[in-house]
XYZ file of C-alpha atoms in Angstrom:
565
model
C -19.089 -23.352 -17.207
C -16.218 -25.748 -16.492
C -17.173 -29.338 -15.598
C -14.873 -32.078 -14.227
C -16.110 -35.530 -13.201
C -15.202 -37.108 -9.865
C -12.197 -35.030 -8.809
C -10.815 -34.290 -5.336
C -11.499 -31.093 -3.456
C -7.814 -30.217 -3.711
C -7.858 -30.539 -7.499
C -11.113 -28.592 -7.603
C -9.426 -25.769 -5.722
C -6.682 -25.661 -8.363
C -9.264 -25.473 -11.166
C -11.083 -22.660 -9.327
C -7.913 -20.589 -9.191
C -7.140 -21.200 -12.858
C -10.711 -20.272 -13.831
C -10.293 -16.978 -11.967
C -7.193 -16.167 -14.009
C -4.704 -16.801 -11.214
C -1.252 -17.749 -12.465
C 0.877 -16.954 -9.410
C 0.454 -17.729 -5.715
C 2.642 -17.323 -2.643
C 2.661 -19.779 0.197
C 4.174 -22.238 2.625
C 3.112 -25.902 2.815
C 2.220 -27.952 5.881
C 0.213 -30.960 6.982
C -3.340 -29.621 6.729
C -2.838 -28.072 3.272
C -0.725 -30.926 1.872
C -3.439 -32.393 -0.392
C -3.633 -29.022 -2.171
C 0.138 -28.904 -2.608
C 0.146 -32.452 -3.942
C -2.314 -31.443 -6.661
C -0.422 -28.197 -7.273
C 2.631 -30.289 -8.154
C 0.702 -31.627 -11.159
C -0.277 -28.140 -12.417
C 3.079 -26.353 -12.295
C 2.784 -25.417 -15.956
C -0.400 -23.423 -15.266
C 0.022 -22.153 -11.723
C 3.349 -20.852 -10.425
C 3.922 -21.190 -6.691
C 6.503 -19.078 -4.873
C 7.775 -20.577 -1.628
C 8.277 -17.677 0.772
C 10.342 -18.117 3.925
C 7.505 -17.117 6.255
C 3.747 -16.973 5.875
C 3.696 -13.239 6.654
C 6.035 -12.837 3.695
C 3.463 -14.642 1.542
C 0.734 -12.149 2.431
C 2.930 -9.106 1.810
C 4.187 -10.545 -1.490
C 0.582 -11.154 -2.542
C -0.210 -7.552 -1.527
C 2.618 -6.154 -3.629
C 1.482 -8.288 -6.562
C -2.141 -7.130 -6.183
C -1.292 -3.440 -5.790
C 0.829 -3.350 -8.952
C -1.139 -5.759 -11.166
C -4.633 -4.651 -10.136
C -5.528 -8.336 -9.810
C -6.413 -10.349 -6.715
C -3.351 -11.595 -4.843
C -3.395 -15.186 -3.579
C -1.529 -16.758 -0.663
C -1.728 -20.193 0.937
C -0.777 -21.573 4.351
C -1.400 -24.564 6.539
C -3.429 -24.666 9.755
C -2.425 -23.439 13.205
C 0.724 -21.287 13.179
C 0.736 -21.206 9.384
C -2.691 -19.585 9.399
C -2.016 -17.245 12.323
C 1.201 -16.041 10.667
C -0.958 -14.645 7.855
C -2.922 -12.355 10.158
C -0.631 -9.305 10.112
C -0.636 -9.214 6.308
C -4.388 -9.775 6.178
C -4.987 -6.898 8.607
C -2.673 -4.719 6.506
C -4.617 -5.613 3.360
C -7.922 -4.915 5.074
C -7.106 -1.379 6.159
C -5.367 -0.551 2.851
C -8.163 -2.080 0.717
C -6.005 -4.674 -1.051
C -7.822 -7.608 -2.690
C -6.434 -10.919 -1.386
C -7.595 -14.510 -1.305
C -5.970 -16.279 1.643
C -6.424 -20.054 1.648
C -5.647 -22.005 4.806
C -5.695 -25.718 5.458
C -7.537 -26.978 8.511
C -7.614 -30.197 10.523
C -10.170 -32.820 9.384
C -13.738 -31.813 10.148
C -14.281 -34.576 12.723
C -11.440 -33.070 14.798
C -12.746 -29.507 14.766
C -13.072 -28.156 18.294
C -10.968 -30.937 19.803
C -7.726 -28.938 20.151
C -6.118 -31.223 17.604
C -2.496 -30.737 16.578
C -2.125 -27.377 14.795
C -5.808 -26.517 15.120
C -6.739 -22.869 15.623
C -10.032 -21.084 15.119
C -8.747 -19.048 12.191
C -12.298 -18.020 11.266
C -12.769 -16.423 14.683
C -9.298 -14.899 14.659
C -9.598 -13.422 11.163
C -13.181 -12.158 11.316
C -12.282 -8.577 12.383
C -9.626 -8.189 9.650
C -11.292 -9.765 6.613
C -13.951 -8.538 4.235
C -15.409 -12.068 4.393
C -14.307 -15.478 5.605
C -15.678 -18.997 5.401
C -14.753 -22.511 6.516
C -15.306 -25.297 3.963
C -15.969 -28.742 5.457
C -17.523 -30.358 2.383
C -15.732 -30.617 -0.976
C -18.936 -29.811 -2.841
C -18.875 -26.283 -1.373
C -15.525 -25.410 -2.951
C -16.611 -24.040 -6.360
C -19.358 -21.774 -5.050
C -17.327 -20.453 -2.104
C -14.155 -19.763 -4.083
C -16.152 -18.031 -6.817
C -17.890 -15.894 -4.223
C -14.560 -15.163 -2.504
C -13.017 -13.698 -5.643
C -16.087 -11.577 -6.297
C -16.148 -10.168 -2.761
C -12.394 -9.509 -2.644
C -12.511 -7.395 -5.791
C -16.002 -5.870 -5.851
C -16.597 -2.345 -4.598
C -14.021 -1.406 -1.991
C -11.514 -4.277 -2.264
C -10.224 -6.301 0.648
C -8.951 -9.670 1.887
C -11.031 -12.841 2.048
C -9.952 -15.940 3.986
C -11.138 -19.427 3.054
C -10.350 -22.221 5.512
C -10.601 -25.765 4.068
C -10.555 -28.909 6.183
C -8.214 -31.686 5.146
C -11.010 -34.175 4.459
C -12.727 -31.660 2.150
C -9.509 -31.560 0.144
C -9.419 -35.357 -0.164
C -13.108 -36.029 -0.907
C -14.213 -36.481 -4.525
C -17.206 -34.887 -6.258
C -18.408 -33.770 -9.697
C -16.969 -30.278 -10.216
C -18.823 -27.406 -11.912
C -17.531 -23.853 -11.935
C -18.971 -20.537 -12.981
C -17.786 -17.111 -11.925
C -19.813 -15.167 -9.393
C -21.370 -12.048 -10.916
C -23.337 -10.840 -7.939
C -24.590 -11.734 -4.485
C -28.096 -11.058 -3.333
C -28.174 -8.417 -0.578
C -24.559 -7.353 -1.303
C -24.427 -4.111 -3.274
C -20.722 -3.236 -3.556
C -21.188 -0.096 -5.660
C -23.777 2.418 -4.406
C -26.019 4.096 -6.950
C -24.961 7.697 -7.595
C -27.414 10.347 -6.421
C -27.522 12.931 -9.239
C -28.905 15.581 -6.895
C -25.755 15.248 -4.766
C -23.623 15.720 -7.877
C -25.549 18.879 -8.746
C -25.228 20.205 -5.189
C -21.497 19.545 -5.197
C -21.022 21.321 -8.528
C -22.943 24.353 -7.244
C -20.650 24.612 -4.199
C -17.487 24.120 -6.272
C -18.476 26.770 -8.798
C -19.016 29.333 -6.016
C -15.704 28.592 -4.281
C -12.717 30.917 -4.221
C -10.194 28.743 -2.393
C -11.038 25.109 -3.182
C -8.700 22.216 -2.419
C -8.839 18.610 -3.669
C -7.427 15.836 -1.478
C -7.296 12.495 -3.215
C -6.506 9.024 -1.933
C -6.026 5.481 -3.104
C -9.642 5.218 -4.213
C -8.659 6.919 -7.479
C -6.128 4.152 -8.185
C -8.305 1.290 -6.938
C -11.124 2.559 -9.148
C -8.846 2.749 -12.215
C -9.985 6.354 -12.447
C -6.634 8.044 -13.044
C -7.674 9.460 -16.430
C -11.031 10.661 -15.112
C -9.309 12.257 -12.127
C -6.729 14.042 -14.279
C -9.461 15.284 -16.588
C -11.503 16.536 -13.634
C -8.724 18.504 -11.966
C -7.646 20.040 -15.265
C -11.224 21.070 -16.056
C -11.590 22.772 -12.670
C -8.001 24.045 -12.271
C -8.232 23.278 -8.523
C -5.046 22.577 -6.493
C -4.808 18.867 -5.616
C -3.009 17.220 -2.696
C -2.576 13.528 -1.933
C -2.455 10.968 0.833
C 0.476 8.532 0.827
C -1.639 5.785 -0.756
C -2.997 8.160 -3.389
C 0.341 9.396 -4.721
C 1.174 8.410 -8.331
C -2.449 8.615 -9.545
C -1.139 11.631 -11.466
C 2.553 12.409 -12.005
C 4.247 14.215 -9.129
C 5.336 16.816 -11.698
C 1.747 17.757 -12.633
C 1.362 21.541 -12.166
C -1.771 21.142 -10.037
C -0.108 18.649 -7.702
C 0.576 20.686 -4.547
C 2.006 17.868 -2.419
C 1.252 15.489 0.413
C -1.118 16.031 3.318
C -0.711 14.446 6.722
C 1.665 14.178 9.639
C 4.849 14.476 7.537
C 3.223 16.030 4.498
C 4.065 19.289 2.799
C 3.732 22.618 4.567
C 1.405 24.261 2.026
C -1.421 21.728 1.669
C -1.466 21.087 5.420
C -1.578 24.750 6.434
C -4.030 25.703 3.707
C -6.441 22.890 4.565
C -7.633 25.234 7.283
C -7.881 28.135 4.826
C -9.767 26.513 1.940
C -13.476 27.230 1.527
C -14.289 23.912 -0.168
C -12.506 20.617 0.457
C -13.177 17.969 -2.191
C -12.151 14.559 -0.824
C -11.862 11.917 -3.532
C -11.369 8.257 -2.619
C -9.873 8.930 0.816
C -11.107 8.180 4.307
C -9.964 11.115 6.489
C -7.456 9.040 8.440
C -6.246 10.608 11.702
C -2.715 10.978 10.278
C -4.256 13.201 7.572
C -6.661 15.242 9.686
C -4.867 15.727 12.982
C -7.263 17.236 15.521
C -10.746 16.779 14.059
C -12.095 19.669 16.129
C -9.982 22.122 14.132
C -9.826 20.360 10.749
C -10.994 22.353 7.692
C -13.513 24.373 9.687
C -13.788 27.102 7.023
C -14.584 24.580 4.316
C -17.668 22.900 2.981
C -16.810 19.207 2.567
C -17.617 17.257 -0.592
C -16.772 13.558 -0.208
C -16.649 11.169 -3.190
C -16.495 7.650 -1.757
C -17.493 4.086 -2.654
C -17.844 2.788 0.920
C -20.839 4.233 2.824
C -19.131 3.327 6.116
C -16.455 5.966 5.477
C -18.859 8.847 4.873
C -19.375 11.008 7.981
C -17.257 8.561 10.018
C -14.562 11.092 10.904
C -15.428 14.287 9.038
C -19.007 15.424 8.409
C -19.636 15.856 4.686
C -21.870 18.700 3.500
C -22.366 16.790 0.241
C -21.465 13.098 0.078
C -21.341 11.509 -3.377
C -21.517 7.760 -2.953
C -20.440 5.626 -5.879
C -17.539 4.548 -8.038
C -15.295 7.598 -8.716
C -14.748 6.374 -12.262
C -18.461 7.049 -12.798
C -19.087 9.978 -10.429
C -16.133 12.166 -11.495
C -17.249 12.497 -15.144
C -20.774 13.368 -13.986
C -19.394 16.069 -11.719
C -16.970 17.307 -14.366
C -19.822 18.123 -16.754
C -21.245 20.600 -14.250
C -18.135 22.395 -12.962
C -16.434 25.486 -14.353
C -12.811 26.328 -15.026
C -11.577 29.193 -12.846
C -8.358 31.095 -12.580
C -7.136 30.580 -9.010
C -3.913 32.571 -9.492
C -3.828 34.141 -6.028
C -4.700 30.836 -4.373
C -1.860 29.049 -6.188
C 0.508 31.863 -5.206
C -0.304 31.167 -1.568
C 0.784 27.537 -2.053
C 4.003 28.711 -3.721
C 4.765 31.018 -0.790
C 4.437 28.092 1.598
C 6.583 25.950 -0.704
C 9.386 28.520 -0.474
C 9.210 28.449 3.319
C 9.366 24.657 3.346
C 12.246 24.589 0.870
C 14.374 26.983 2.920
C 13.648 25.305 6.250
C 13.457 21.625 5.310
C 13.900 20.520 1.703
C 17.194 22.294 1.084
C 18.751 20.542 4.075
C 17.315 17.140 3.094
C 18.274 17.159 -0.586
C 21.332 19.433 -0.669
C 22.958 18.953 2.741
C 26.137 20.758 3.745
C 26.986 18.365 6.571
C 29.330 15.433 6.087
C 26.849 12.623 6.770
C 24.401 11.323 4.180
C 20.697 12.166 4.446
C 17.811 9.914 3.482
C 16.488 12.632 1.190
C 19.582 12.753 -0.986
C 19.446 8.964 -1.391
C 15.912 9.268 -2.770
C 17.058 12.146 -4.996
C 19.764 9.934 -6.520
C 17.267 7.096 -7.031
C 15.052 9.572 -8.914
C 17.982 10.503 -11.145
C 18.900 6.891 -11.869
C 15.325 5.695 -12.537
C 14.010 8.920 -14.143
C 10.895 8.643 -11.965
C 9.706 5.465 -13.699
C 10.416 2.980 -10.901
C 8.014 1.307 -8.516
C 9.110 2.407 -5.046
C 8.203 0.001 -2.247
C 8.684 1.277 1.284
C 8.538 -0.172 4.749
C 7.374 1.935 7.712
C 9.214 4.714 9.480
C 11.311 7.760 8.667
C 12.520 6.336 5.353
C 8.873 5.783 4.316
C 7.961 9.419 4.877
C 11.121 10.658 3.154
C 10.516 8.390 0.146
C 6.875 9.438 -0.154
C 7.881 13.108 0.072
C 10.758 13.073 -2.378
C 10.315 10.189 -4.823
C 9.292 11.070 -8.368
C 6.358 9.113 -9.778
C 5.513 9.321 -13.466
C 3.220 6.293 -13.575
C 0.272 5.073 -11.517
C 0.620 2.177 -9.061
C 4.198 3.224 -8.352
C 4.122 3.816 -4.590
C 3.614 0.568 -2.683
C 3.630 1.030 1.076
C 1.855 -0.013 4.252
C -0.428 2.924 4.958
C -3.102 2.288 7.558
C -1.563 -0.511 9.622
C 2.030 0.699 9.366
C 3.584 -2.759 9.158
C 7.336 -2.984 9.609
C 8.616 -5.858 7.492
C 6.184 -5.104 4.662
C 8.589 -3.808 2.013
C 10.943 -6.685 1.212
C 8.296 -9.324 0.375
C 5.960 -6.700 -1.127
C 8.764 -5.638 -3.476
C 9.107 -9.251 -4.626
C 5.376 -9.352 -5.397
C 5.557 -5.995 -7.176
C 8.447 -7.148 -9.362
C 6.689 -10.387 -10.284
C 3.563 -8.402 -11.160
C 5.470 -6.185 -13.592
C 8.930 -7.666 -14.371
C 9.730 -4.979 -16.951
C 9.592 -2.121 -14.452
C 12.370 -1.282 -12.030
C 11.365 -2.063 -8.443
C 13.287 -0.397 -5.622
C 12.572 -1.366 -2.018
C 13.529 1.398 0.414
C 13.743 -0.032 3.918
C 15.006 1.000 7.346
C 17.517 -1.034 9.319
C 14.768 -1.953 11.783
C 12.133 -3.066 9.268
C 14.517 -5.116 7.132
C 15.254 -7.384 10.093
C 11.591 -8.319 10.498
C 11.391 -10.150 7.160
C 15.052 -10.348 6.111
C 14.640 -14.072 5.455
C 12.712 -13.190 2.289
C 16.081 -12.424 0.694
C 16.079 -16.201 0.306
C 12.870 -16.034 -1.719
C 14.322 -13.267 -3.885
C 17.444 -15.357 -4.470
C 15.425 -18.470 -5.331
C 13.143 -16.631 -7.772
C 15.954 -14.383 -9.080
C 13.450 -11.524 -9.218
C 15.607 -8.461 -9.873
C 14.461 -6.482 -6.839
C 16.764 -3.625 -5.813
C 16.936 -3.315 -2.024
C 18.144 -0.093 -0.396
C 18.561 -0.213 3.374
C 18.885 3.226 4.971
C 20.842 2.424 8.108
C 20.818 4.983 10.926
C 21.306 2.397 13.698
C 18.015 3.408 15.276
C 14.321 2.699 15.126
C 14.322 6.148 13.608
C 10.701 7.279 13.804
C 10.302 6.161 17.408
C 13.619 7.826 18.268
C 12.390 11.073 16.677
C 9.331 11.065 18.910
C 11.506 10.276 21.924
C 13.754 13.230 21.059
C 10.900 15.693 20.514
C 8.373 14.586 23.137
C 10.213 12.402 25.687
C 13.309 14.542 26.479
C 15.670 12.381 24.424
C 15.074 9.270 26.500
C 16.017 6.799 23.761
C 14.410 3.780 25.392
C 14.978 0.558 23.410
C 15.405 2.273 20.042
C 19.167 2.079 19.386
C 20.067 -0.915 17.239
C 23.239 -2.957 17.248
C 22.971 -4.247 13.717
C 24.482 -7.212 11.938
C 26.621 -6.934 8.821
C 23.771 -6.553 6.327
C 26.054 -6.894 3.332
C 27.400 -10.238 4.554
C 23.855 -11.484 5.133
C 22.837 -10.522 1.602
C 25.987 -12.128 0.242
C 25.035 -15.242 2.182
C 21.940 -15.345 -0.020
C 24.199 -14.936 -3.095
C 22.852 -11.440 -3.827
C 25.178 -8.758 -5.167
C 25.750 -6.331 -2.305
C 27.457 -3.067 -1.428
C 27.774 -0.615 1.455
C 27.996 3.178 1.013
C 28.877 5.701 3.708
C 30.340 8.613 1.720
C 28.601 11.093 -0.550
C 31.138 10.727 -3.344
C 30.266 7.015 -3.603
C 26.481 7.379 -3.559
C 25.517 8.238 -7.136
C 27.845 5.689 -8.707
C 26.627 2.940 -6.369
C 22.967 3.652 -7.097
C 23.661 3.683 -10.823
C 25.430 0.319 -10.485
C 22.449 -1.073 -8.583
C 19.881 0.134 -11.127
C 21.892 -1.144 -14.083
C 22.142 -4.615 -12.554
C 19.902 -7.212 -14.199
C 19.913 -9.294 -11.009
C 18.817 -8.671 -7.424
C 20.987 -6.076 -5.693
C 21.366 -5.087 -2.038
C 22.663 -1.609 -1.182
C 23.211 -0.508 2.396
C 23.503 3.266 2.823
C 24.804 4.504 6.181
C 22.947 7.747 6.923
C 22.993 10.323 9.723
C 21.980 8.706 13.014
C 19.794 11.474 14.438
C 18.247 13.172 11.420
C 14.551 13.954 11.803
C 11.725 14.058 9.282
C 10.058 17.443 8.950
C 7.554 18.990 8.502
C 5.729 17.223 11.318
C 2.294 17.604 12.844
C 2.476 16.431 16.478
C 0.036 13.634 17.240
C -3.415 15.022 18.003
C -2.489 18.591 16.994
C -4.153 20.701 14.336
C -2.815 20.518 10.775
C -1.980 24.221 11.095
C 0.313 23.406 14.050
C 2.735 21.793 11.616
C 6.378 22.101 12.692
C 9.274 22.816 10.345
C 11.922 21.948 12.931
């Protein structure tokens, strides 16, 4: 237990963070959080602060840091607009289960409810998008609340926690004692595994002839990559992934049959409705994965391994739910399952792969037309990085193309906004990812629409000199919306065509090495130059304006209604 006599609440907050192993925070100062920043100035040798250019950038940077490091990300903002600017990133972290501690300053407690300057009810605003939140009005509360916040953010299914601290609580002195929270009465973050459910699941799996595994981010969040790999190799069952689950095993693994969902691979989507057992591991049956629930996997018995009871039977009824931590439940299940030779079943996947290659992949990766495709850009990034890079994507066509075609050899390599679909996520998240693991190459793949939502964070990258490689795929459209307008709204391109600035000049204005590519013969050399650079690098690639991302399951359609064109 750490004890400090007669220190301010602001200094106590610093000691809490240090005790929790925090060494890096992202934020933006202001009046109501100024006492904290004043104390932070004295602890620069122990706690690095990165000044982002916008509070939303601070949340996304903290998300990128958390997703790559496996630690809790921390961001700080002042009251009023500073606090409200965090909300998009907090909501993103909530739906994608990212552990964050978000600290906001607040007006002095005697002014609460008076509509004081820069006062907002951030507790009320953030309640729907946080795992927990709390407003501190007394300095003595700080140690217990911060300790509890870190425990809640990380325990069980992770998520964001917001702590709002009034200015007077930061100034007031008290005798500080700190001990880490190891549990909270009435909060049981990890359900106890029901061994009968494990036995029932094994019985169903061992009888199956066409089983399919679909895994999600829960495998990565549970640090269960080795257990997962061992399980699938013991069973020899084909395994498909959601976009947040990819990289838990290498994309080259022979049992990896591709991505499910709206722009996923043809085989695993079509054969979802042919499998006789669907084993869902650490995924939540999102609507972009299932399509029409009335027709989803109706031939299959559903086995659902999940840590959050709220996700079981929420969208898809499970025949056998296995609640618990997958790092613990997978080995128990593995002991009871048999290895089988599913040769014919795998051949069916390969037949679908051939169809997809001829109709989609060949045109994306080996185009005969003059203009560049997004797919061939990702292919060249794979070549230059040998599949060892962390790929951070924004939201849109480029995101789907990157998830489909990027090679991932290592876990925690695909950082993207999954559930909320936040444009503007990638640039600051890539900064956080790079600072979490400076030795790994980090490539941010961003559309020309998304980059303009947080383009100011180029200033943060310049100031930190984090060697993030930024690739903007410029098609002069809000590409995904335009695709829907083309396919479902008779090509009425309402408010989706972009008149863009000179991105290269903007990046050069931030003193970042920059280049523009529009011809195929320049692409490989330019990407190699970018990857070899030891400094930040900005590469704009001008791609075909009206290319579409296929396969595609129309919104609300069955997964077997997947379109190849």
